[in-house]
Amino acid sequence: MALAGALLSGQALASDPSPPCEVGSYRLDNGDLLDIGPGAEGQLRWRTTDGRTGALSLQDDGTWTSTLGWTERPDGHRVSFTDCGRGGIRFDQTSGQRVPLQQTDTRFQGSGVTLAGRLTLPPGNDPVPLVVLVHGAERDSALARYSLQREFASAGIGVFAYDKRGTGASGGRYTQDYLTLAVDAIHAMREARRLAGARAGRVGYQGGSQGGWVAPLAARIEPVDFVIVSFGLAVSPLEEDREAIAFDMQRGGFGPVVTAGAMEIADATARVIASGFTEGYEQLEAVKAKYGDEPWYPSVRGNFTWYLLGNDEATVRKEAPQLVYGIPAHYDPMPVLETLDVPQLWALGGQDRDAPPGETLRRLAALQRDGRPIVTALFPDADHGMYEFETGPDGERVSTRQPEGYFRLMADFILDRPLQPDYGAAELSSPP
């Protein structure tokens, strides 16, 4: 999540130097690609390019059984490995072999820090497109957790993943300063091209969530051939929070009077965060007292407002500056987007609670009318992270899968193929 990801995350996960031996990409005998990546502790996670996924748990007989998405509900799939995957895999009744991807680990200089990265190339020696994966706000290690580094490579695309500063195996202090992160991304692109050498074809970025602010800025400073923004925004972080609160009220079925009250809360929390958490607490306490007993108050979530409403002043003053260190709350991405001529794909979720796409789509449509090379794709049932979900009796969402067509759309865009009219339920819009 753009801001909540940093607030919810604990300490950065170390980049695992020795992931489970089963981790890799496999091509099944029916032609499908199956990714096996690390999961929760003691588990693996499988993914297919059509968006399906499940958690794998080891059984006494040496096979792995699957549960649907993140639901913990059995889905009937069973996986077995021969020689820890080196001799092949069996997914249900279909066998397959590991794809011999070419991986090169590296350490390189970012903006004043040493960063850890990895280049993953498809088999062979032919030139391939090259995409650099740009972090969101999460503090997890991209090298350990990003399945796209294997999935894209298995689809014929070179991939460079790296741990952003202050996470995983990279040095430096964690920050959300977009200019600093954009310069780091430029250094990552240069390192990716150096390592790929003659195999590097067209190059670009894929940035998720907060990466949607960082990747276009990096492309504006040092041009590339394409940019993909996944579940990112063309508004500021403070505007993101207001839109998220308005969406909270819409989903709750509340009318304009209630929404106006919720916007008072948004004004108060915005003042606190815009001040660097040094002032505005009297106004925040006043709106808490004014609306705290209203039936709609528990529905006010936003992107960071939930944190300010759920903690006292002393806790916020102590913890928040470190959790969202460097966040440019008023950052306006439009001057960058208005002057960016790089072809862009924006993939957005219609049910995104943390980064609602409404205003972003309106702004991107205006840029399209002005001739900017932007394609938008709205996946109507996807939440943040581009995940479809189930809603439990308590109203909480549990992710089940990514939308059909999402991976295929990104791969076609990177490979510079003509976009198709059908990518699952996605609603596509291109410049006139």
Short mmCIF file of C-alpha atoms in Angstrom, two decimals:
data_model
loop_
_atom_site.label_atom_id
_atom_site.label_comp_id
_atom_site.label_asym_id
_atom_site.label_seq_id
_atom_site.Cartn_x
_atom_site.Cartn_y
_atom_site.Cartn_z
CA MET A 1 0.00 0.00 0.00
CA ALA A 2 1.28 3.42 -0.93
CA LEU A 3 1.52 4.76 2.64
CA ALA A 4 -0.12 2.06 4.71
CA GLY A 5 2.46 -0.45 3.47
CA ALA A 6 5.13 1.38 5.41
CA LEU A 7 2.92 1.81 8.46
CA LEU A 8 1.92 -1.85 8.55
CA SER A 9 5.34 -3.32 7.82
CA GLY A 10 7.61 -4.47 10.58
CA GLN A 11 11.35 -4.66 10.29
CA ALA A 12 12.75 -5.28 6.83
CA LEU A 13 13.06 -8.94 5.95
CA ALA A 14 16.60 -9.99 5.20
CA SER A 15 17.24 -11.06 1.65
CA ASP A 16 17.44 -14.84 1.97
CA PRO A 17 20.82 -15.95 0.54
CA SER A 18 19.58 -19.53 0.26
CA PRO A 19 15.87 -19.69 -0.68
CA PRO A 20 14.13 -23.08 -0.64
CA CYS A 21 15.62 -25.31 -3.33
CA GLU A 22 12.19 -25.74 -4.96
CA VAL A 23 11.96 -22.02 -5.80
CA GLY A 24 12.02 -21.45 -9.55
CA SER A 25 9.99 -21.23 -12.71
CA TYR A 26 8.66 -24.40 -14.36
CA ARG A 27 7.21 -25.04 -17.80
CA LEU A 28 4.52 -27.69 -17.65
CA ASP A 29 4.01 -30.24 -20.40
CA ASN A 30 0.81 -28.45 -21.46
CA GLY A 31 2.84 -25.26 -22.12
CA ASP A 32 1.72 -23.39 -19.00
CA LEU A 33 4.23 -21.59 -16.79
CA LEU A 34 4.18 -22.25 -13.07
CA ASP A 35 6.16 -20.16 -10.59
CA ILE A 36 7.19 -21.55 -7.21
CA GLY A 37 8.29 -18.91 -4.75
CA PRO A 38 8.81 -18.52 -1.01
CA GLY A 39 5.66 -18.34 1.08
CA ALA A 40 4.92 -17.88 4.74
CA GLU A 41 7.24 -19.66 7.15
CA GLY A 42 7.49 -23.33 6.20
CA GLN A 43 5.41 -22.81 3.04
CA LEU A 44 5.86 -22.22 -0.66
CA ARG A 45 3.59 -20.24 -2.99
CA TRP A 46 2.62 -21.22 -6.53
CA ARG A 47 1.46 -18.81 -9.22
CA THR A 48 0.34 -19.17 -12.83
CA THR A 49 0.39 -16.44 -15.44
CA ASP A 50 -3.41 -16.35 -15.55
CA GLY A 51 -3.41 -15.00 -11.98
CA ARG A 52 -4.19 -18.09 -9.93
CA THR A 53 -2.17 -18.67 -6.76
CA GLY A 54 -2.09 -20.76 -3.63
CA ALA A 55 -0.05 -21.55 -0.53
CA LEU A 56 1.74 -24.91 -0.42
CA SER A 57 2.27 -26.92 2.78
CA LEU A 58 4.50 -30.00 2.99
CA GLN A 59 2.81 -33.31 3.86
CA ASP A 60 4.26 -36.39 5.49
CA ASP A 61 4.43 -38.21 2.13
CA GLY A 62 6.68 -35.51 0.64
CA THR A 63 3.99 -33.84 -1.50
CA TRP A 64 2.73 -30.31 -1.07
CA THR A 65 -0.98 -29.49 -0.77
CA SER A 66 -2.45 -26.13 -1.71
CA THR A 67 -4.89 -23.66 -0.21
CA LEU A 68 -6.70 -21.03 -2.31
CA GLY A 69 -4.99 -17.67 -2.44
CA TRP A 70 -4.56 -16.47 1.13
CA THR A 71 -7.81 -18.04 2.38
CA GLU A 72 -6.30 -21.12 4.07
CA ARG A 73 -9.11 -23.09 2.39
CA PRO A 74 -7.99 -26.25 0.52
CA ASP A 75 -8.34 -25.93 -3.25
CA GLY A 76 -7.50 -29.50 -4.23
CA HIS A 77 -4.16 -28.82 -5.94
CA ARG A 78 -1.18 -31.00 -5.14
CA VAL A 79 2.47 -30.46 -6.09
CA SER A 80 5.45 -32.82 -5.95
CA PHE A 81 9.11 -32.20 -6.80
CA THR A 82 11.76 -34.57 -8.10
CA ASP A 83 15.19 -33.93 -6.59
CA CYS A 84 13.95 -30.65 -5.10
CA GLY A 85 12.75 -29.49 -8.53
CA ARG A 86 16.02 -30.15 -10.31
CA GLY A 87 14.51 -33.30 -11.81
CA GLY A 88 11.13 -31.73 -12.52
CA ILE A 89 7.75 -30.98 -10.98
CA ARG A 90 4.26 -32.41 -11.02
CA PHE A 91 1.30 -30.06 -10.62
CA ASP A 92 -1.79 -32.21 -10.12
CA GLN A 93 -1.57 -34.61 -13.09
CA THR A 94 0.73 -32.47 -15.26
CA SER A 95 4.51 -32.81 -15.25
CA GLY A 96 7.02 -30.08 -16.05
CA GLN A 97 10.64 -29.03 -15.99
CA ARG A 98 12.43 -26.11 -14.40
CA VAL A 99 13.20 -23.25 -16.81
CA PRO A 100 17.00 -22.71 -16.89
CA LEU A 101 16.92 -18.99 -16.13
CA GLN A 102 20.21 -17.09 -16.04
CA GLN A 103 20.60 -15.22 -12.74
CA THR A 104 23.41 -12.86 -11.76
CA ASP A 105 23.55 -11.31 -8.28
CA THR A 106 25.29 -7.96 -7.92
CA ARG A 107 25.99 -5.07 -5.59
CA PHE A 108 26.00 -1.58 -7.08
CA GLN A 109 26.12 2.04 -6.04
CA GLY A 110 22.85 3.89 -5.70
CA SER A 111 22.65 7.50 -4.58
CA GLY A 112 25.27 7.34 -1.83
CA VAL A 113 24.44 3.75 -0.76
CA THR A 114 25.30 0.24 -1.86
CA LEU A 115 22.30 -1.68 -3.17
CA ALA A 116 21.80 -5.40 -3.77
CA GLY A 117 20.33 -6.48 -7.10
CA ARG A 118 19.77 -9.46 -9.34
CA LEU A 119 19.53 -9.76 -13.12
CA THR A 120 17.40 -12.64 -14.38
CA LEU A 121 17.49 -13.45 -18.09
CA PRO A 122 15.64 -16.00 -20.22
CA PRO A 123 17.65 -18.93 -21.59
CA GLY A 124 19.68 -18.25 -24.75
CA ASN A 125 21.77 -15.41 -26.10
CA ASP A 126 19.26 -13.32 -28.06
CA PRO A 127 18.48 -9.70 -27.15
CA VAL A 128 15.42 -9.33 -24.92
CA PRO A 129 13.49 -6.42 -23.43
CA LEU A 130 14.71 -5.48 -19.97
CA VAL A 131 12.47 -4.30 -17.12
CA VAL A 132 13.61 -2.92 -13.76
CA LEU A 133 11.18 -3.62 -10.91
CA VAL A 134 10.67 -0.56 -8.69
CA HIS A 135 9.60 -1.11 -5.07
CA GLY A 136 6.42 0.05 -3.45
CA ALA A 137 6.43 1.31 0.15
CA GLU A 138 6.91 -2.18 1.59
CA ARG A 139 10.00 -2.98 3.61
CA ASP A 140 10.28 -6.59 2.45
CA SER A 141 13.18 -7.74 0.29
CA ALA A 142 12.34 -7.63 -3.41
CA LEU A 143 15.07 -10.15 -4.12
CA ALA A 144 13.43 -12.64 -1.77
CA ARG A 145 9.77 -11.88 -2.52
CA TYR A 146 9.20 -10.58 -6.06
CA SER A 147 7.92 -13.46 -8.18
CA LEU A 148 7.85 -11.22 -11.29
CA GLN A 149 11.63 -11.54 -11.59
CA ARG A 150 11.10 -15.21 -12.54
CA GLU A 151 7.70 -14.89 -14.22
CA PHE A 152 8.75 -12.18 -16.67
CA ALA A 153 12.04 -13.96 -17.42
CA SER A 154 10.20 -17.18 -18.22
CA ALA A 155 8.06 -15.19 -20.67
CA GLY A 156 11.12 -13.96 -22.61
CA ILE A 157 11.83 -10.73 -20.68
CA GLY A 158 15.00 -9.76 -18.85
CA VAL A 159 14.35 -8.58 -15.29
CA PHE A 160 16.38 -6.61 -12.77
CA ALA A 161 15.14 -6.66 -9.18
CA TYR A 162 16.83 -4.88 -6.29
CA ASP A 163 16.27 -4.26 -2.61
CA LYS A 164 15.46 -0.59 -2.10
CA ARG A 165 17.62 1.31 0.37
CA GLY A 166 17.06 0.24 3.95
CA THR A 167 15.50 -3.10 3.01
CA GLY A 168 16.78 -6.64 2.53
CA ALA A 169 20.46 -6.84 1.64
CA SER A 170 20.79 -3.15 0.63
CA GLY A 171 22.44 -0.47 2.70
CA GLY A 172 21.21 2.98 3.63
CA ARG A 173 18.25 4.25 5.58
CA TYR A 174 14.71 3.43 4.49
CA THR A 175 13.02 6.45 2.95
CA GLN A 176 9.99 7.44 0.93
CA ASP A 177 11.63 10.45 -0.68
CA TYR A 178 10.65 9.96 -4.32
CA LEU A 179 13.57 11.84 -5.86
CA THR A 180 16.09 9.78 -3.88
CA LEU A 181 14.31 6.57 -4.85
CA ALA A 182 14.09 7.64 -8.50
CA VAL A 183 17.84 8.24 -8.65
CA ASP A 184 18.37 4.79 -7.09
CA ALA A 185 16.13 3.34 -9.81
CA ILE A 186 18.25 5.05 -12.50
CA HIS A 187 21.38 3.49 -11.01
CA ALA A 188 19.59 0.12 -11.00
CA MET A 189 18.73 0.55 -14.69
CA ARG A 190 22.34 1.36 -15.53
CA GLU A 191 23.54 -1.71 -13.63
CA ALA A 192 20.93 -3.87 -15.37
CA ARG A 193 22.08 -2.71 -18.78
CA ARG A 194 25.71 -3.23 -17.85
CA LEU A 195 25.12 -6.81 -16.76
CA ALA A 196 22.83 -7.65 -19.69
CA GLY A 197 25.31 -6.29 -22.21
CA ALA A 198 24.39 -7.16 -25.79
CA ARG A 199 21.25 -8.96 -24.61
CA ALA A 200 19.60 -5.71 -23.48
CA GLY A 201 16.92 -4.60 -25.93
CA ARG A 202 14.28 -1.99 -25.10
CA VAL A 203 14.37 -1.04 -21.42
CA GLY A 204 11.85 0.29 -18.93
CA TYR A 205 10.40 0.25 -15.43
CA GLN A 206 7.54 -1.55 -13.71
CA GLY A 207 6.58 0.15 -10.46
CA GLY A 208 3.82 -0.92 -8.09
CA SER A 209 1.96 1.35 -5.67
CA GLN A 210 4.49 3.94 -4.45
CA GLY A 211 6.61 2.90 -7.42
CA GLY A 212 3.96 4.63 -9.52
CA TRP A 213 5.32 7.95 -8.30
CA VAL A 214 8.98 6.88 -8.50
CA ALA A 215 9.18 5.15 -11.91
CA PRO A 216 7.78 8.04 -14.03
CA LEU A 217 10.09 10.46 -12.23
CA ALA A 218 13.09 8.22 -13.00
CA ALA A 219 11.99 8.00 -16.65
CA ARG A 220 11.66 11.78 -16.84
CA ILE A 221 15.20 12.29 -15.54
CA GLU A 222 16.79 9.65 -17.75
CA PRO A 223 14.49 8.45 -20.57
CA VAL A 224 13.69 4.79 -21.12
CA ASP A 225 11.50 2.99 -23.65
CA PHE A 226 8.46 2.27 -21.46
CA VAL A 227 6.98 2.59 -17.97
CA ILE A 228 4.38 0.37 -16.33
CA VAL A 229 2.55 1.69 -13.27
CA SER A 230 0.63 -0.94 -11.33
CA PHE A 231 -1.98 0.24 -8.80
CA GLY A 232 -0.28 3.64 -8.56
CA LEU A 233 -1.66 7.17 -8.63
CA ALA A 234 -1.52 10.50 -10.46
CA VAL A 235 -2.45 12.42 -7.27
CA SER A 236 -0.49 13.36 -4.15
CA PRO A 237 -0.26 11.16 -1.03
CA LEU A 238 -2.60 13.51 0.85
CA GLU A 239 -5.10 13.44 -2.02
CA GLU A 240 -4.79 9.65 -2.00
CA ASP A 241 -5.89 9.55 1.64
CA ARG A 242 -8.91 11.77 0.95
CA GLU A 243 -9.96 9.63 -2.00
CA ALA A 244 -9.58 6.49 0.08
CA ILE A 245 -11.80 7.93 2.82
CA ALA A 246 -14.42 8.99 0.28
CA PHE A 247 -14.35 5.44 -1.10
CA ASP A 248 -14.78 4.12 2.46
CA MET A 249 -17.95 6.13 2.75
CA GLN A 250 -19.20 5.08 -0.68
CA ARG A 251 -18.69 1.39 0.09
CA GLY A 252 -20.45 1.85 3.41
CA GLY A 253 -23.50 3.34 1.69
CA PHE A 254 -23.21 6.69 3.46
CA GLY A 255 -24.47 9.89 1.90
CA PRO A 256 -22.97 13.35 1.32
CA VAL A 257 -23.57 14.64 4.86
CA VAL A 258 -21.60 11.78 6.37
CA THR A 259 -18.91 12.13 3.71
CA ALA A 260 -18.52 15.81 4.61
CA GLY A 261 -17.85 14.79 8.21
CA ALA A 262 -15.34 12.22 7.08
CA MET A 263 -13.57 14.91 5.05
CA GLU A 264 -13.20 16.98 8.24
CA ILE A 265 -11.32 14.04 9.68
CA ALA A 266 -9.20 13.88 6.52
CA ASP A 267 -8.38 17.58 6.87
CA ALA A 268 -7.23 17.04 10.46
CA THR A 269 -5.04 14.03 9.70
CA ALA A 270 -3.58 15.79 6.66
CA ARG A 271 -2.46 18.68 8.83
CA VAL A 272 -0.65 16.31 11.19
CA ILE A 273 1.22 14.42 8.48
CA ALA A 274 1.99 17.53 6.41
CA SER A 275 3.66 19.06 9.49
CA GLY A 276 5.96 16.08 9.86
CA PHE A 277 3.86 14.94 12.84
CA THR A 278 4.77 18.02 14.87
CA GLU A 279 1.43 19.88 15.02
CA GLY A 280 -2.29 19.64 14.39
CA TYR A 281 -3.08 17.30 17.27
CA GLU A 282 -5.64 19.62 18.84
CA GLN A 283 -7.65 19.64 15.62
CA LEU A 284 -7.31 15.86 15.37
CA GLU A 285 -8.58 15.34 18.93
CA ALA A 286 -11.47 17.71 18.23
CA VAL A 287 -12.74 15.69 15.24
CA LYS A 288 -12.28 12.46 17.18
CA ALA A 289 -14.47 13.86 19.94
CA LYS A 290 -16.98 15.26 17.46
CA TYR A 291 -17.47 12.11 15.40
CA GLY A 292 -16.09 9.26 17.52
CA ASP A 293 -19.54 8.00 18.54
CA GLU A 294 -21.06 8.22 15.06
CA PRO A 295 -22.05 4.86 13.55
CA TRP A 296 -19.98 5.57 10.44
CA TYR A 297 -16.78 6.49 12.31
CA PRO A 298 -15.35 2.93 12.38
CA SER A 299 -15.62 2.86 8.57
CA VAL A 300 -13.14 5.73 8.19
CA ARG A 301 -9.95 4.01 7.11
CA GLY A 302 -8.17 5.98 4.39
CA ASN A 303 -4.58 5.24 3.58
CA PHE A 304 -2.91 6.60 6.72
CA THR A 305 -5.85 8.16 8.62
CA TRP A 306 -6.64 4.82 10.29
CA TYR A 307 -3.22 4.95 11.97
CA LEU A 308 -3.69 8.47 13.33
CA LEU A 309 -7.19 7.67 14.60
CA GLY A 310 -6.04 4.47 16.28
CA ASN A 311 -3.04 5.84 18.20
CA ASP A 312 -2.52 8.54 20.81
CA GLU A 313 -0.44 11.65 20.26
CA ALA A 314 2.62 10.36 22.09
CA THR A 315 2.74 7.17 20.02
CA VAL A 316 2.30 9.02 16.73
CA ARG A 317 4.97 11.59 17.57
CA LYS A 318 7.41 8.82 18.47
CA GLU A 319 6.75 6.21 15.77
CA ALA A 320 5.25 7.85 12.68
CA PRO A 321 8.27 9.94 11.55
CA GLN A 322 10.35 6.78 11.29
CA LEU A 323 7.60 4.72 9.65
CA VAL A 324 7.05 7.19 6.81
CA TYR A 325 10.49 8.78 6.75
CA GLY A 326 10.91 11.22 3.89
CA ILE A 327 7.32 11.08 2.59
CA PRO A 328 6.59 14.11 0.37
CA ALA A 329 2.96 14.45 1.42
CA HIS A 330 2.13 17.20 -1.09
CA TYR A 331 4.04 15.68 -4.01
CA ASP A 332 2.24 16.51 -7.25
CA PRO A 333 3.08 13.97 -9.99
CA MET A 334 1.33 15.89 -12.76
CA PRO A 335 4.22 18.14 -13.90
CA VAL A 336 6.22 14.96 -14.52
CA LEU A 337 3.37 13.15 -16.30
CA GLU A 338 2.45 16.20 -18.39
CA THR A 339 5.94 16.28 -19.88
CA LEU A 340 6.67 12.55 -20.06
CA ASP A 341 6.71 11.22 -23.62
CA VAL A 342 7.65 7.66 -22.66
CA PRO A 343 4.93 5.08 -23.52
CA GLN A 344 3.12 4.18 -20.30
CA LEU A 345 0.76 1.43 -19.17
CA TRP A 346 -1.29 2.13 -16.06
CA ALA A 347 -2.96 -0.97 -14.57
CA LEU A 348 -5.45 -0.05 -11.85
CA GLY A 349 -7.90 -1.84 -9.56
CA GLY A 350 -11.54 -0.79 -9.49
CA GLN A 351 -11.93 -1.90 -5.85
CA ASP A 352 -8.65 -0.42 -4.62
CA ARG A 353 -9.33 0.82 -1.09
CA ASP A 354 -5.86 2.26 -0.56
CA ALA A 355 -5.32 3.94 -3.92
CA PRO A 356 -8.78 4.54 -5.44
CA PRO A 357 -8.30 5.16 -9.16
CA GLY A 358 -11.11 7.65 -9.90
CA GLU A 359 -9.23 10.93 -10.04
CA THR A 360 -6.14 9.24 -11.46
CA LEU A 361 -8.18 7.88 -14.38
CA ARG A 362 -9.67 11.33 -15.02
CA ARG A 363 -6.23 12.93 -15.07
CA LEU A 364 -4.77 10.23 -17.29
CA ALA A 365 -7.69 10.60 -19.70
CA ALA A 366 -6.90 14.31 -20.01
CA LEU A 367 -3.27 13.45 -20.74
CA GLN A 368 -4.41 10.96 -23.38
CA ARG A 369 -6.48 13.67 -25.05
CA ASP A 370 -3.35 15.83 -25.08
CA GLY A 371 -1.56 13.08 -27.00
CA ARG A 372 0.50 11.52 -24.24
CA PRO A 373 1.28 7.84 -25.03
CA ILE A 374 -0.67 6.39 -22.11
CA VAL A 375 -2.74 3.20 -22.00
CA THR A 376 -4.95 2.58 -18.96
CA ALA A 377 -6.37 -0.76 -17.90
CA LEU A 378 -8.96 -0.91 -15.13
CA PHE A 379 -9.47 -4.35 -13.59
CA PRO A 380 -12.88 -3.78 -12.00
CA ASP A 381 -12.74 -6.40 -9.23
CA ALA A 382 -9.15 -5.88 -8.06
CA ASP A 383 -8.02 -4.35 -4.78
CA HIS A 384 -4.59 -2.88 -4.06
CA GLY A 385 -1.73 -5.09 -5.19
CA MET A 386 -3.96 -6.12 -8.11
CA TYR A 387 -5.65 -8.89 -6.13
CA GLU A 388 -9.20 -10.11 -6.34
CA PHE A 389 -10.70 -11.06 -3.00
CA GLU A 390 -13.43 -12.56 -0.87
CA THR A 391 -15.17 -10.53 1.83
CA GLY A 392 -15.68 -12.27 5.15
CA PRO A 393 -18.56 -11.86 7.61
CA ASP A 394 -16.47 -9.30 9.49
CA GLY A 395 -16.12 -7.21 6.33
CA GLU A 396 -12.42 -7.96 5.94
CA ARG A 397 -11.05 -8.86 2.53
CA VAL A 398 -8.98 -11.97 1.86
CA SER A 399 -7.04 -12.08 -1.42
CA THR A 400 -7.72 -15.03 -3.72
CA ARG A 401 -5.83 -14.34 -6.97
CA GLN A 402 -4.70 -11.71 -9.45
CA PRO A 403 -7.03 -10.86 -12.33
CA GLU A 404 -6.89 -12.96 -15.46
CA GLY A 405 -5.09 -10.98 -18.16
CA TYR A 406 -3.03 -8.76 -15.84
CA PHE A 407 0.30 -10.54 -16.37
CA ARG A 408 -0.38 -11.11 -20.07
CA LEU A 409 -1.11 -7.39 -20.56
CA MET A 410 2.15 -6.33 -18.92
CA ALA A 411 4.16 -8.90 -20.88
CA ASP A 412 2.64 -7.81 -24.20
CA PHE A 413 3.39 -4.17 -23.38
CA ILE A 414 7.02 -4.89 -22.46
CA LEU A 415 7.51 -7.09 -25.53
CA ASP A 416 6.03 -4.30 -27.69
CA ARG A 417 3.31 -6.51 -29.07
CA PRO A 418 0.02 -5.02 -30.33
CA LEU A 419 -2.36 -4.94 -27.38
CA GLN A 420 -5.35 -7.24 -27.67
CA PRO A 421 -8.97 -6.20 -27.04
CA ASP A 422 -9.40 -8.81 -24.31
CA TYR A 423 -7.36 -9.04 -21.12
CA GLY A 424 -9.84 -10.69 -18.85
CA ALA A 425 -12.31 -8.14 -17.49
CA ALA A 426 -9.94 -5.19 -17.98
CA GLU A 427 -11.38 -1.98 -19.41
CA LEU A 428 -8.69 -0.55 -21.71
CA SER A 429 -8.37 3.04 -22.85
CA SER A 430 -5.79 4.40 -25.29
CA PRO A 431 -5.05 7.86 -26.70
CA PRO A 432 -7.44 8.86 -29.50
#
